[in-house]
Amino acid sequence: MDTEKSEAASQQLKIMTFNIRNRSGTGNIAWVNRRSLVIRAIESFGPDLLGMQEGYREQIQDILEGLPVPYGSVGISRYGNTEDEYNNILYRSDKLRIVDWGQFWLSDAPDSPGSFSKHETKYPRICTWAKFRMLNEGEAAFYYFNTHLGLTEEARSQGIDIVLDRIQRYVDDPKIPLFLGGDFNMEETSSLFKRIEKANLQDTWAALGHSYIHDGTYNNFESTRNLEHIDWIFQRNCTALHAIEINDYHENGRYPSDHFPVQLTVEIPDLAGY
């Protein structure tokens, strides 16, 4: 399905969101035994940009070294250093350059590294964002916000409020394409999901004609598509939406993560002045 907005000149962009699962686990789900699966799952789509969740520094480095084309990575860990999980953004360094980037915490003190929400004190939750330009004659630009929301409804509500507020603060032109992706730990039936849509952010899954039946993105390292759809990519200001898929890459019954990656192909406008 191809959802067109205008006939303006545009550039194709391939985006993936992927919770790669942290390095915990033994046997088949130990990182050393599935890192090649993660790399090949990413390679099977070849994203220009990849928003990851849960990766540790060593996992990120393994992926960067294992992919056959050059990627850069932006982001710091949820404790504001190199320890523990990241919500980093990988990007094709031969196609994109970073104009600006930052990170904030989904907490009572969003600019305080390592800060916790009062509604969920087990882990800090973060959002990493960046503004990119495409390295070609048109130099189309866009923003990507990559997050991993909390496990309680109250923490997710606070997190969404902070993310939407920061989008308003950081996005410097109302016409520039914007993407919000990640592990939202909620399905489309949530009132919080509707809050995102009311902020003029479109659910690309439904926009491209997909139903919410047998569409699970959490899989518990199994083949099932009957569990929760909790990994999403929202957008505004794309020229066209071409395709979105849940990538179920696996080898001999083994899956790279307990989440399926979601991959989206779009076009963004070549507009001067960004």
Coordinates of N, CA, C and O in Angstrom, one line a residue, residues 87-199:
N87 N 19.3 3.4 24.7 CA 18.3 3.6 23.6 C 19.0 4.3 22.4 O 18.5 5.3 22.0
N88 N 20.0 3.7 21.9 CA 20.8 4.4 20.9 C 20.1 4.3 19.5 O 19.2 3.5 19.3
I89 N 20.6 5.2 18.7 CA 20.1 5.3 17.3 C 21.3 5.0 16.4 O 22.3 5.7 16.4
L90 N 21.2 3.9 15.6 CA 22.2 3.6 14.6 C 21.8 4.3 13.3 O 20.6 4.3 13.0
Y91 N 22.7 4.8 12.5 CA 22.4 5.4 11.2 C 23.5 5.2 10.2 O 24.7 5.0 10.6
R92 N 23.1 5.1 9.0 CA 24.0 4.9 7.9 C 24.9 6.1 7.8 O 24.5 7.2 7.3
S93 N 26.2 6.0 8.1 CA 27.0 7.2 8.1 C 27.5 7.6 6.7 O 28.0 8.7 6.5
D94 N 27.2 6.7 5.7 CA 27.5 7.1 4.3 C 26.3 7.7 3.7 O 26.3 8.2 2.5
K95 N 25.1 7.8 4.4 CA 23.9 8.4 3.9 C 23.4 9.5 4.7 O 22.6 10.4 4.2
L96 N 23.7 9.5 6.0 CA 23.1 10.5 6.9 C 24.2 11.2 7.8 O 25.2 10.5 8.1
R97 N 23.9 12.4 8.1 CA 24.8 13.1 9.1 C 23.9 13.7 10.2 O 22.8 14.0 10.0
I98 N 24.5 13.7 11.4 CA 23.8 14.3 12.6 C 23.9 15.8 12.6 O 25.1 16.3 12.6
V99 N 22.8 16.5 12.7 CA 22.8 17.9 12.8 C 22.8 18.3 14.3 O 23.5 19.2 14.8
D100 N 22.1 17.5 15.1 CA 21.9 17.8 16.5 C 21.4 16.5 17.2 O 20.7 15.7 16.5
W101 N 21.7 16.4 18.5 CA 21.1 15.2 19.2 C 21.1 15.5 20.7 O 21.7 16.4 21.2
G102 N 20.3 14.7 21.4 CA 20.3 14.8 22.8 C 19.6 13.6 23.4 O 19.1 12.7 22.7
Q103 N 19.5 13.6 24.7 CA 18.8 12.6 25.5 C 18.2 13.1 26.7 O 18.7 14.1 27.3
F104 N 17.0 12.6 27.1 CA 16.4 13.1 28.3 C 15.7 11.9 29.0 O 15.6 10.8 28.4
W105 N 15.4 12.1 30.3 CA 14.9 11.0 31.1 C 13.4 11.2 31.4 O 12.9 12.3 31.5
L106 N 12.7 10.0 31.4 CA 11.3 10.1 31.6 C 11.0 10.0 33.1 O 10.6 9.0 33.6
S107 N 11.3 11.1 33.7 CA 11.3 11.2 35.2 C 10.8 12.5 35.7 O 10.5 13.4 34.9
D108 N 10.9 12.7 37.0 CA 10.5 14.0 37.5 C 11.6 15.1 37.2 O 11.4 16.2 37.4
A109 N 12.8 14.6 36.8 CA 13.9 15.5 36.5 C 14.5 15.1 35.1 O 15.5 14.5 35.1
P110 N 13.8 15.4 34.0 CA 14.2 14.9 32.7 C 15.6 15.2 32.2 O 16.1 14.5 31.4
D111 N 16.2 16.2 32.8 CA 17.6 16.6 32.3 C 18.6 16.0 33.3 O 19.8 16.3 33.2
S112 N 18.2 15.2 34.3 CA 19.1 14.7 35.2 C 19.5 13.2 34.9 O 18.6 12.3 35.0
P113 N 20.7 12.9 34.4 CA 21.1 11.6 34.0 C 20.9 10.6 35.1 O 21.2 10.8 36.2
G114 N 20.3 9.4 34.7 CA 20.0 8.4 35.7 C 18.8 8.5 36.5 O 18.6 7.7 37.4
S115 N 18.0 9.6 36.3 CA 16.9 9.8 37.2 C 15.7 8.9 36.9 O 15.5 8.5 35.8
F116 N 15.0 8.6 38.0 CA 13.9 7.6 37.9 C 12.6 8.3 38.0 O 12.4 9.4 38.6
S117 N 11.6 7.7 37.4 CA 10.2 8.2 37.6 C 9.7 7.7 39.0 O 10.0 6.6 39.4
K118 N 8.9 8.6 39.6 CA 8.4 8.2 40.9 C 7.3 7.1 40.7 O 7.0 6.4 41.7
H119 N 6.9 6.8 39.5 CA 5.9 5.8 39.2 C 6.5 4.4 38.9 O 5.8 3.5 38.7
E120 N 7.9 4.4 38.7 CA 8.6 3.2 38.4 C 10.0 3.4 38.8 O 10.8 4.0 38.1
T121 N 10.4 2.8 39.9 CA 11.8 3.1 40.5 C 12.8 2.0 40.3 O 13.9 2.0 40.8
K122 N 12.4 1.0 39.4 CA 13.3 -0.1 39.2 C 14.4 0.3 38.2 O 15.6 0.0 38.4
Y123 N 14.1 1.0 37.1 CA 15.0 1.4 36.1 C 14.7 2.9 35.7 O 13.6 3.3 35.6
P124 N 15.8 3.6 35.3 CA 15.6 4.9 34.6 C 15.0 4.6 33.2 O 15.4 3.6 32.6
R125 N 14.2 5.4 32.7 CA 13.7 5.3 31.3 C 14.1 6.6 30.6 O 14.1 7.7 31.1
I126 N 14.5 6.4 29.3 CA 15.0 7.5 28.5 C 14.4 7.6 27.1 O 13.8 6.7 26.6
C127 N 14.7 8.7 26.5 CA 14.4 8.9 25.1 C 15.7 9.6 24.5 O 16.2 10.6 25.0
T128 N 16.2 9.0 23.4 CA 17.3 9.5 22.6 C 16.8 10.1 21.3 O 15.9 9.5 20.7
W129 N 17.2 11.3 21.0 CA 16.7 11.9 19.8 C 17.8 12.5 18.9 O 18.9 12.8 19.5
A130 N 17.6 12.6 17.7 CA 18.6 13.3 16.8 C 17.9 13.9 15.6 O 16.8 13.4 15.1
K131 N 18.5 14.9 15.1 CA 18.1 15.5 13.8 C 19.1 15.1 12.8 O 20.3 15.3 13.0
F132 N 18.7 14.6 11.6 CA 19.5 14.1 10.6 C 19.3 14.9 9.3 O 18.2 15.4 9.0
R133 N 20.4 15.0 8.5 CA 20.3 15.4 7.1 C 20.8 14.2 6.2 O 21.7 13.5 6.6
M134 N 20.1 14.1 5.1 CA 20.6 13.1 4.1 C 21.7 13.7 3.3 O 21.7 14.8 2.9
L135 N 22.7 12.8 3.1 CA 23.9 13.3 2.4 C 23.8 13.1 0.9 O 24.3 12.2 0.3
N136 N 23.0 14.0 0.3 CA 22.8 14.0 -1.1 C 22.5 15.4 -1.5 O 22.4 16.3 -0.7
E137 N 22.2 15.6 -2.8 CA 22.0 17.0 -3.3 C 20.8 17.7 -2.7 O 20.9 18.9 -2.4
G138 N 19.8 16.9 -2.4 CA 18.6 17.5 -1.8 C 18.7 17.8 -0.3 O 18.1 18.7 0.2
E139 N 19.6 17.0 0.4 CA 19.8 17.2 1.8 C 18.4 17.3 2.6 O 18.2 18.2 3.4
A140 N 17.6 16.3 2.3 CA 16.3 16.3 3.1 C 16.7 16.0 4.6 O 17.7 15.4 4.9
A141 N 15.9 16.6 5.5 CA 16.2 16.5 6.9 C 15.0 15.9 7.7 O 13.8 15.9 7.2
F142 N 15.2 15.3 8.8 CA 14.2 14.7 9.7 C 14.7 14.5 11.1 O 15.9 14.6 11.4
Y143 N 13.7 14.4 12.0 CA 14.0 14.0 13.4 C 13.6 12.6 13.7 O 12.6 12.1 13.2
Y144 N 14.3 12.0 14.6 CA 13.9 10.7 15.1 C 14.1 10.7 16.6 O 15.1 11.0 17.2
F145 N 13.0 10.3 17.3 CA 12.9 10.1 18.7 C 12.8 8.6 19.0 O 11.8 8.0 18.6
N146 N 13.6 8.1 19.9 CA 13.7 6.7 20.2 C 13.5 6.5 21.7 O 14.3 6.9 22.4
T147 N 12.5 5.7 22.1 CA 12.2 5.6 23.5 C 11.8 4.2 23.9 O 11.6 3.3 23.0
H148 N 11.8 4.0 25.2 CA 11.4 2.7 25.8 C 10.6 3.0 27.0 O 11.2 3.4 28.0
L149 N 9.3 3.0 26.9 CA 8.4 3.4 28.0 C 8.4 2.4 29.1 O 8.7 1.2 29.0
G150 N 7.9 2.8 30.3 CA 7.9 2.0 31.5 C 6.8 0.9 31.5 O 6.0 0.8 30.6
L151 N 6.8 0.2 32.6 CA 5.9 -1.0 32.8 C 4.6 -0.7 33.5 O 3.7 -1.5 33.5
T152 N 4.5 0.5 34.1 CA 3.3 0.9 34.8 C 2.6 1.9 33.9 O 3.2 2.7 33.2
E153 N 1.2 2.0 34.0 CA 0.5 2.9 33.3 C 0.8 4.4 33.7 O 0.9 5.2 32.8
E154 N 1.1 4.6 34.9 CA 1.4 5.9 35.4 C 2.8 6.4 34.8 O 3.0 7.5 34.4
A155 N 3.7 5.5 34.8 CA 5.1 5.8 34.3 C 5.0 6.1 32.8 O 5.6 7.0 32.2
R156 N 4.2 5.3 32.0 CA 4.0 5.5 30.6 C 3.4 6.8 30.3 O 3.7 7.6 29.4
S157 N 2.4 7.2 31.2 CA 1.7 8.4 31.0 C 2.6 9.6 31.2 O 2.7 10.5 30.4
Q158 N 3.4 9.5 32.2 CA 4.4 10.6 32.5 C 5.4 10.6 31.3 O 5.8 11.7 30.8
G159 N 5.9 9.5 30.9 CA 6.8 9.4 29.8 C 6.3 10.0 28.5 O 7.0 10.8 27.8
I160 N 5.1 9.7 28.2 CA 4.5 10.3 26.9 C 4.4 11.8 27.0 O 4.7 12.5 26.1
D161 N 4.0 12.3 28.2 CA 3.9 13.7 28.4 C 5.2 14.4 28.1 O 5.3 15.4 27.5
I162 N 6.3 13.8 28.7 CA 7.6 14.4 28.6 C 8.1 14.3 27.1 O 8.6 15.3 26.6
V163 N 7.9 13.1 26.5 CA 8.3 13.0 25.1 C 7.6 14.0 24.2 O 8.3 14.7 23.4
L164 N 6.3 14.2 24.3 CA 5.6 15.1 23.5 C 6.0 16.6 23.8 O 6.1 17.4 22.9
D165 N 6.3 16.9 25.0 CA 6.7 18.2 25.4 C 8.1 18.5 24.7 O 8.4 19.6 24.2
R166 N 9.0 17.5 24.8 CA 10.3 17.7 24.2 C 10.3 17.8 22.7 O 11.1 18.5 22.1
I167 N 9.4 17.0 22.1 CA 9.2 17.2 20.6 C 8.9 18.6 20.3 O 9.4 19.2 19.4
Q168 N 8.0 19.2 21.0 CA 7.6 20.6 20.8 C 8.8 21.5 21.0 O 8.9 22.5 20.3
R169 N 9.6 21.2 22.0 CA 10.7 22.1 22.3 C 11.8 22.0 21.2 O 12.4 23.0 20.8
Y170 N 12.1 20.8 20.7 CA 13.3 20.6 19.9 C 13.1 20.7 18.4 O 14.0 21.0 17.7
V171 N 11.9 20.3 18.0 CA 11.6 20.3 16.5 C 11.4 21.7 16.1 O 10.5 22.4 16.5
D172 N 12.3 22.2 15.2 CA 12.4 23.6 14.9 C 11.6 24.1 13.7 O 11.7 25.3 13.3
D173 N 10.9 23.2 13.1 CA 10.1 23.6 11.9 C 8.8 22.7 11.9 O 9.0 21.5 11.9
P174 N 7.6 23.3 11.7 CA 6.4 22.4 11.7 C 6.3 21.5 10.5 O 5.5 20.6 10.5
K175 N 7.1 21.8 9.5 CA 7.0 21.0 8.2 C 8.0 19.9 8.2 O 7.9 19.0 7.3
I176 N 8.9 19.9 9.0 CA 10.0 18.9 8.9 C 9.5 17.5 9.3 O 8.7 17.3 10.3
P177 N 9.9 16.4 8.6 CA 9.4 15.1 9.0 C 9.9 14.7 10.4 O 11.1 15.0 10.8
L178 N 9.1 14.0 11.1 CA 9.4 13.6 12.5 C 8.9 12.1 12.7 O 7.8 11.7 12.2
F179 N 9.8 11.3 13.3 CA 9.4 10.0 13.7 C 9.6 9.7 15.2 O 10.6 10.2 15.8
L180 N 8.7 9.0 15.7 CA 8.8 8.6 17.1 C 8.6 7.1 17.2 O 7.5 6.6 16.7
G181 N 9.6 6.4 17.6 CA 9.6 4.9 17.5 C 10.1 4.3 18.8 O 10.7 5.0 19.6
G182 N 9.9 3.0 19.0 CA 10.5 2.3 20.1 C 9.6 1.3 20.7 O 8.6 0.8 20.1
D183 N 9.9 0.8 21.9 CA 9.1 -0.1 22.6 C 8.3 0.7 23.6 O 8.8 1.2 24.6
F184 N 7.0 0.7 23.3 CA 6.1 1.5 24.1 C 5.4 0.8 25.2 O 4.7 1.4 26.1
N185 N 5.6 -0.5 25.3 CA 5.0 -1.4 26.3 C 3.5 -1.1 26.4 O 2.9 -1.2 27.5
M186 N 2.8 -0.9 25.3 CA 1.4 -0.7 25.3 C 0.9 -1.0 23.9 O 1.6 -0.9 22.9
E187 N -0.4 -1.5 23.9 CA -1.1 -1.8 22.6 C -1.9 -0.6 22.2 O -2.0 0.4 22.9
E188 N -2.5 -0.7 21.0 CA -3.2 0.4 20.4 C -4.5 0.7 21.1 O -5.1 1.7 20.9
T189 N -5.0 -0.2 22.0 CA -6.2 0.0 22.7 C -6.0 1.0 23.9 O -7.0 1.4 24.5
S190 N -4.7 1.3 24.2 CA -4.5 2.1 25.4 C -4.9 3.6 25.1 O -4.7 4.1 24.0
S191 N -5.4 4.2 26.1 CA -5.7 5.7 26.0 C -4.5 6.5 25.7 O -4.5 7.6 25.1
L192 N -3.3 6.0 26.2 CA -2.1 6.7 26.0 C -1.7 6.7 24.5 O -1.1 7.6 24.0
F193 N -2.0 5.6 23.9 CA -1.7 5.5 22.4 C -2.5 6.5 21.7 O -2.0 7.2 20.8
K194 N -3.7 6.7 22.1 CA -4.6 7.7 21.5 C -4.0 9.1 21.8 O -4.2 10.0 20.9
R195 N -3.4 9.3 22.9 CA -2.8 10.6 23.2 C -1.7 11.0 22.2 O -1.6 12.1 21.8
I196 N -0.9 10.0 21.9 CA 0.1 10.2 20.9 C -0.5 10.6 19.5 O -0.1 11.6 18.9
E197 N -1.5 9.9 19.1 CA -2.2 10.2 17.9 C -2.8 11.6 17.9 O -2.8 12.3 16.8
K198 N -3.3 12.0 19.0 CA -3.9 13.4 19.1 C -2.9 14.5 19.0 O -3.2 15.6 18.8
A199 N -1.6 14.1 19.2 CA -0.5 15.1 19.1 C 0.0 15.1 17.6 O 1.1 15.6 17.4

